[in-house]
Every structure is written in C-alpha cells, then in structure tokens.
PDB file of C-alpha atoms in Angstrom:
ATOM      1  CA  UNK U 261      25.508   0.737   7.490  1.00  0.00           C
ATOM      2  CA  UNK U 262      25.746  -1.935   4.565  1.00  0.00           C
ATOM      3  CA  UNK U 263      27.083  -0.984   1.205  1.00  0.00           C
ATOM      4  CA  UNK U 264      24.958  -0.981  -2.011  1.00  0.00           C
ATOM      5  CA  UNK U 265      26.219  -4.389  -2.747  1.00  0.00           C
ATOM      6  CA  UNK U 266      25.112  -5.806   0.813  1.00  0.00           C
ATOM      7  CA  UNK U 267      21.525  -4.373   0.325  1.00  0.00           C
ATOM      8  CA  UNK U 268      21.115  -6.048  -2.776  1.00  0.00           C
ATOM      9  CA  UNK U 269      22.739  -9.268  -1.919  1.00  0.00           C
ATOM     10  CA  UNK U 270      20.451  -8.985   1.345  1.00  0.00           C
ATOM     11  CA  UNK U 271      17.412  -8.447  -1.065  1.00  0.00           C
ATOM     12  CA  UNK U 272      17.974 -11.260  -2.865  1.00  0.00           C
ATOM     13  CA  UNK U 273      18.336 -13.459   0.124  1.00  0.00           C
ATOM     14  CA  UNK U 274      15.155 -12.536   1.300  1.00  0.00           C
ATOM     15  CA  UNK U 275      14.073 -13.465  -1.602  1.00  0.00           C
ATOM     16  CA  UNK U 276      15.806 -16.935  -1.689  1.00  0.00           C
ATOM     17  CA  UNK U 277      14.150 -17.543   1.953  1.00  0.00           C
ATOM     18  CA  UNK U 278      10.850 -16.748   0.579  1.00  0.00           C
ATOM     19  CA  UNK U 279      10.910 -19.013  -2.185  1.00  0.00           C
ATOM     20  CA  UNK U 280       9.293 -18.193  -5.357  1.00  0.00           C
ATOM     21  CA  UNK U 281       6.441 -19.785  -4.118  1.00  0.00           C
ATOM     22  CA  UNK U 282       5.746 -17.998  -1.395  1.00  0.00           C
ATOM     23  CA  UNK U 283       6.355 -14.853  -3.191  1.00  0.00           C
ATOM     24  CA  UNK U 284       3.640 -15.810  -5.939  1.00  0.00           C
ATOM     25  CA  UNK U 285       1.179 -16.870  -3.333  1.00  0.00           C
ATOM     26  CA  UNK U 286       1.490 -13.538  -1.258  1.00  0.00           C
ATOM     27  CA  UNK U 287       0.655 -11.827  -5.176  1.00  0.00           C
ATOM     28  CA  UNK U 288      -2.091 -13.655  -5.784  1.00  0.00           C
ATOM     29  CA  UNK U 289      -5.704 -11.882  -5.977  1.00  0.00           C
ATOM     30  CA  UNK U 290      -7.297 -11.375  -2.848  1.00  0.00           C
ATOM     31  CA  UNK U 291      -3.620 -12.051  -0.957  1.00  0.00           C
ATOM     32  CA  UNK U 292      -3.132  -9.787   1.889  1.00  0.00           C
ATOM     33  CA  UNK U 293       0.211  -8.281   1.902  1.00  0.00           C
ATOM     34  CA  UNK U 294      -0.202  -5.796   4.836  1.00  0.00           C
ATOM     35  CA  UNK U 295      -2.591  -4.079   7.108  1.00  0.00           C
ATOM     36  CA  UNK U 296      -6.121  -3.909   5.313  1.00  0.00           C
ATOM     37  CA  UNK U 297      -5.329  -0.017   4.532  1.00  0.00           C
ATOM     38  CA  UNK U 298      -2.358  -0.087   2.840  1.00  0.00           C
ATOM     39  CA  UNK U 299      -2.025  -1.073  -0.793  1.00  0.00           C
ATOM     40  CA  UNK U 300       0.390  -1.359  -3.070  1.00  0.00           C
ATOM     41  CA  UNK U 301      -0.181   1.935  -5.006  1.00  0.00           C
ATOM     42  CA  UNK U 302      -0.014   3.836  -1.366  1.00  0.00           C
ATOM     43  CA  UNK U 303       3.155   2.040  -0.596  1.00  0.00           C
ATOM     44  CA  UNK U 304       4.840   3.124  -3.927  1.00  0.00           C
ATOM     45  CA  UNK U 305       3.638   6.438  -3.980  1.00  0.00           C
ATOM     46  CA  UNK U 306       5.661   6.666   0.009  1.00  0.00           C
ATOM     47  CA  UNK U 307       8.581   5.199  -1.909  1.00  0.00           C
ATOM     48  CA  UNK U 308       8.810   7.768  -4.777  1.00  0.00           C
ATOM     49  CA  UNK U 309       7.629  10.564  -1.563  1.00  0.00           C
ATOM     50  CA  UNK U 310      10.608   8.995  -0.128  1.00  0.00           C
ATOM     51  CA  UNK U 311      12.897   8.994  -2.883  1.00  0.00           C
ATOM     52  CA  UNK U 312      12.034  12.581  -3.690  1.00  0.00           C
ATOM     53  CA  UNK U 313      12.533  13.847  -0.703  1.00  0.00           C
ATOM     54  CA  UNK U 314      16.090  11.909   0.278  1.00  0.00           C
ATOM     55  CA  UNK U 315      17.360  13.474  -3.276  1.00  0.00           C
ATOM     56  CA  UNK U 316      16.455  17.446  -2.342  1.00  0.00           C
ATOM     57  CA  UNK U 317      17.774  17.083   1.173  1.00  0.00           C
ATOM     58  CA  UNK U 318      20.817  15.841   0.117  1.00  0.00           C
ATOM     59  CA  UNK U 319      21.234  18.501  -2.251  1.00  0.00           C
ATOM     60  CA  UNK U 320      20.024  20.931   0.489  1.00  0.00           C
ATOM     61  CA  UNK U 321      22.895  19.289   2.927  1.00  0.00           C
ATOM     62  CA  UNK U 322      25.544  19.988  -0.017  1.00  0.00           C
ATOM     63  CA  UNK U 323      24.676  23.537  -0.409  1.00  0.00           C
ATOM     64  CA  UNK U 324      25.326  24.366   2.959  1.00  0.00           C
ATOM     65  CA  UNK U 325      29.193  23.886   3.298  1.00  0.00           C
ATOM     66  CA  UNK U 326      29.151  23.688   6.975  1.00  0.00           C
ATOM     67  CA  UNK U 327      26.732  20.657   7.222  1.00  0.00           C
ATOM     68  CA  UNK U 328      28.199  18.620   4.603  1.00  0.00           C
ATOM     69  CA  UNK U 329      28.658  15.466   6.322  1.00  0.00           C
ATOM     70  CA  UNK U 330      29.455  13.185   3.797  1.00  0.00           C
ATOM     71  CA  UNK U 331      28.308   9.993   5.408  1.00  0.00           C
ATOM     72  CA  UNK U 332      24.516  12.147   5.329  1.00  0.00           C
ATOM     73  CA  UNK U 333      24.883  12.654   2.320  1.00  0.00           C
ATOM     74  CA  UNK U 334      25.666   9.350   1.072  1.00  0.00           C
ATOM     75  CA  UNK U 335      23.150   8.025   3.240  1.00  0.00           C
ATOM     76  CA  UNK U 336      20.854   9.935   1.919  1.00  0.00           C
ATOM     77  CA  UNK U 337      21.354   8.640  -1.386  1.00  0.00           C
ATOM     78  CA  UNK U 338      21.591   5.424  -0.573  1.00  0.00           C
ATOM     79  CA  UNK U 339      17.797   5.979   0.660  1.00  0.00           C
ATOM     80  CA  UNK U 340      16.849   7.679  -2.538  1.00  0.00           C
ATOM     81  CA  UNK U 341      18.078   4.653  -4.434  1.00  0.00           C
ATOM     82  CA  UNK U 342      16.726   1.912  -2.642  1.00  0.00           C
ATOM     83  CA  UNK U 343      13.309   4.053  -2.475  1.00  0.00           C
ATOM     84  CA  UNK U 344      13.397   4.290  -6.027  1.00  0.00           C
ATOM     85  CA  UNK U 345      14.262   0.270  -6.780  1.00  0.00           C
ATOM     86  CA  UNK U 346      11.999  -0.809  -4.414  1.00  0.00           C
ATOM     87  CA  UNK U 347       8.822   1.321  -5.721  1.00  0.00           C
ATOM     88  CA  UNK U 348      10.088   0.176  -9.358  1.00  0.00           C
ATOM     89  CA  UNK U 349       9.740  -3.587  -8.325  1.00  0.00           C
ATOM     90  CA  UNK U 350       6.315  -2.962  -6.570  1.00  0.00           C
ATOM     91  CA  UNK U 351       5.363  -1.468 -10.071  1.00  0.00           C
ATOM     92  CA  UNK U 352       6.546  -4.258 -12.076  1.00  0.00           C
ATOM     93  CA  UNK U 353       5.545  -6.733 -10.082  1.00  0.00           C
ATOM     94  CA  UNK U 354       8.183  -8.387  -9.355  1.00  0.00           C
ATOM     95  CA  UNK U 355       8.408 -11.637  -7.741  1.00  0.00           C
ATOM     96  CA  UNK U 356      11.205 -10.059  -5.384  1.00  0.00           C
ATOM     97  CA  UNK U 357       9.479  -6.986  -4.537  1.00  0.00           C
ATOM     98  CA  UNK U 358       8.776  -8.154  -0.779  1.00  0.00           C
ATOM     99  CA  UNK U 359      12.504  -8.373  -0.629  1.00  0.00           C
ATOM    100  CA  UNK U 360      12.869  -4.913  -1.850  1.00  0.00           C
ATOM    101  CA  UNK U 361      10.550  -3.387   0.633  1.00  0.00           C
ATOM    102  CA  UNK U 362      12.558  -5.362   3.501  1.00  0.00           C
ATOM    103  CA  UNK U 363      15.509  -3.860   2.803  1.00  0.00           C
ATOM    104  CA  UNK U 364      13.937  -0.616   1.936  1.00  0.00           C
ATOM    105  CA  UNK U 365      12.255  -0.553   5.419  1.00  0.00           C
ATOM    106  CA  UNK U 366      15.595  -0.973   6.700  1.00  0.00           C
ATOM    107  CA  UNK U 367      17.572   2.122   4.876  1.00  0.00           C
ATOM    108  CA  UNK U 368      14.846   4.425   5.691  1.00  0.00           C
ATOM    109  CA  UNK U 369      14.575   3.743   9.331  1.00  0.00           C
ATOM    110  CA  UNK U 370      18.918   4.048   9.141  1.00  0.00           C
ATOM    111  CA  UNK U 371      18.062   7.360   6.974  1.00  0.00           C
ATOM    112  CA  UNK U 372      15.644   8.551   9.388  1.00  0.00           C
ATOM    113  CA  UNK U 373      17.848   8.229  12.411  1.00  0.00           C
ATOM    114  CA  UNK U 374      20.439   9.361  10.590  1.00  0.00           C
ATOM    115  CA  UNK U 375      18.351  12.957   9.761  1.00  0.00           C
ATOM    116  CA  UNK U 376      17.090  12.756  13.409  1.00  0.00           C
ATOM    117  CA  UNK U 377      20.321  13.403  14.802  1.00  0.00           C
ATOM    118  CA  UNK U 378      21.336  16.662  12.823  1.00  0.00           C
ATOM    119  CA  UNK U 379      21.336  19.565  14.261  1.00  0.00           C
ATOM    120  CA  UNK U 380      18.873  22.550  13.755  1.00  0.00           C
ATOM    121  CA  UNK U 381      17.806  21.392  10.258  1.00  0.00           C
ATOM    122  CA  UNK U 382      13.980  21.679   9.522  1.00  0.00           C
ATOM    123  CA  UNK U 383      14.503  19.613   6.080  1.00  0.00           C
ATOM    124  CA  UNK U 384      16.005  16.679   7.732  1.00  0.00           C
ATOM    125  CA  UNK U 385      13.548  16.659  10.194  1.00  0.00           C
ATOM    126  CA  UNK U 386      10.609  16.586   7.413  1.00  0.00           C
ATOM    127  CA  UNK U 387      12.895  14.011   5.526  1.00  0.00           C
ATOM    128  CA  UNK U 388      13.366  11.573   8.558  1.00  0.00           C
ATOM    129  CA  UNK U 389       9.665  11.826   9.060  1.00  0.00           C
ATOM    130  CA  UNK U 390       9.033  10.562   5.369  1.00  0.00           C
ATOM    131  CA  UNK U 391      11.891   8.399   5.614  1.00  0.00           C
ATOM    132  CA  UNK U 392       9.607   6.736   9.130  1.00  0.00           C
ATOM    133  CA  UNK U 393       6.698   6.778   6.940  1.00  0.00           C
ATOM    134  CA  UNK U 394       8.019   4.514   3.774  1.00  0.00           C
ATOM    135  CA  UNK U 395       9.869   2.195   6.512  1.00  0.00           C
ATOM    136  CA  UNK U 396       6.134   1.348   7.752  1.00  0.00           C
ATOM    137  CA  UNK U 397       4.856   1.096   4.582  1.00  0.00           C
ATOM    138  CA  UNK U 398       7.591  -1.367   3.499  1.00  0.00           C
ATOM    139  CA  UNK U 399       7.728  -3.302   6.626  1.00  0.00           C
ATOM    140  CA  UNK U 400       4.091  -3.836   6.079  1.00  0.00           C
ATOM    141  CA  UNK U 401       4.425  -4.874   2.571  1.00  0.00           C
ATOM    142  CA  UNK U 402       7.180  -6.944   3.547  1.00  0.00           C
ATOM    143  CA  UNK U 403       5.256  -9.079   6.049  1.00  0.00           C
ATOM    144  CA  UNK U 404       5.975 -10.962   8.717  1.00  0.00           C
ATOM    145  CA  UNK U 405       9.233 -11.583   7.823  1.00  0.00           C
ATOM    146  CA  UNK U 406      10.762  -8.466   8.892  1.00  0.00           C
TER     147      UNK U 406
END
C-alpha cells in the first residue's frame, strides 16, 4: 500500500500525463466527465460519505482492543484523507481534481478489501461497501485513464 507521499506524488503525475489542457477541456461546460448519471456534486457527496464513514470505523476498530490492527486503522485513515482531498479539489475546481479521484478510486478499493477481510465486523462491512461506492464514483470521474 503506498505511503501518503506516493499518493500525492502519484496524483500529481496523473496530472502531469493529463496535461493542463486536457484537464481544462474535460471542465469545460457541457464536458462529460463520467457516465451520464453521475455528477460532480454526487461524486463529492460519496467522497465526504466516504470520508465520514472511514473516520468512525476507525475509531470503532480502536475501541475494541482486540481488533486493533494497526495497519486497518491506518488504512482507514489514509481513506478518510484522500476522501476528504479529493472531494475538496472536486469543490474547488481544481485543475488536478481528475488526478485526485484516480488515486482516490484506488485507496478506497485497497480500503474496501482491506474491511472485507475482517472478521465478524458489521461496520467494516458497511464501510467497505461505501468505500466500493466512492471508488466507482472516482473511477468514473477520473475517466478513461484509470
């Protein structure tokens, strides 16, 4: 699993490989930037749904002792924190934000699996399955290049 400092350096190479061009021309009015049902407000609103939810499991993974698995729980967070970036971009605009959603699609399907495995927990469960959700939503954002 990369590091915070590999995401980033991964979203910003995405980035790079877009081109700024590219990234202005999938903004532009009328651009399609995923499947005709998903907008941008939808996809934030999964990221901060995301975000949310990665943050109380991982304090509900802490306050059970015997399930404390620290690379869950920093996992976890991880997940918040890209969630959280990535929905912060989308709002801003940002001429990276298709970068962010790559690499957001990527933590949450790690996150996901990651929940997936755990053992008799119905909040992981309910997180991976949000965690599945925003990784769609971001991949479709992110376009054809993930």
């Amino acid at each position: 699993m990369p590091d915070r400092r590999e995401l980033f350096t991964l979203a910003l190479s995405a980035a790079s490989a877009l081109g700024v061009a590219e990234v202005a021309a999938a903004q532009a009015p009328g651009a399609r930037s995923g499947p005709a049902h998903m907008s941008l407000a939808e996809c934030i609103a999964l990221c901060l749904k995301c975000h949310t939810s990665c943050l109380e499991t991982a304090a509900q993974v802490l306050a059970t002792p015997a399930r404390a698995e620290a690379s869950l729980v920093v996992l976890l967070l991880d997940c918040a924190e890209i969630c959280q970036a990535t929905a912060n971009s989308m709002s801003r605009g940002s001429p990276v934000h298709l970068a962010f959603c790559g690499a957001c699609a990527q933590v949450c399907d790690a996150c996901a699996a990651a929940c997936e495995r755990a053992k008799d927990a119905a909040a992981l469960k309910a997180c991976a399955t949000i965690c599945r959700d925003c990784a769609m939503s971001c991949r479709h954002m992110a376009g054809p290049m993930h």
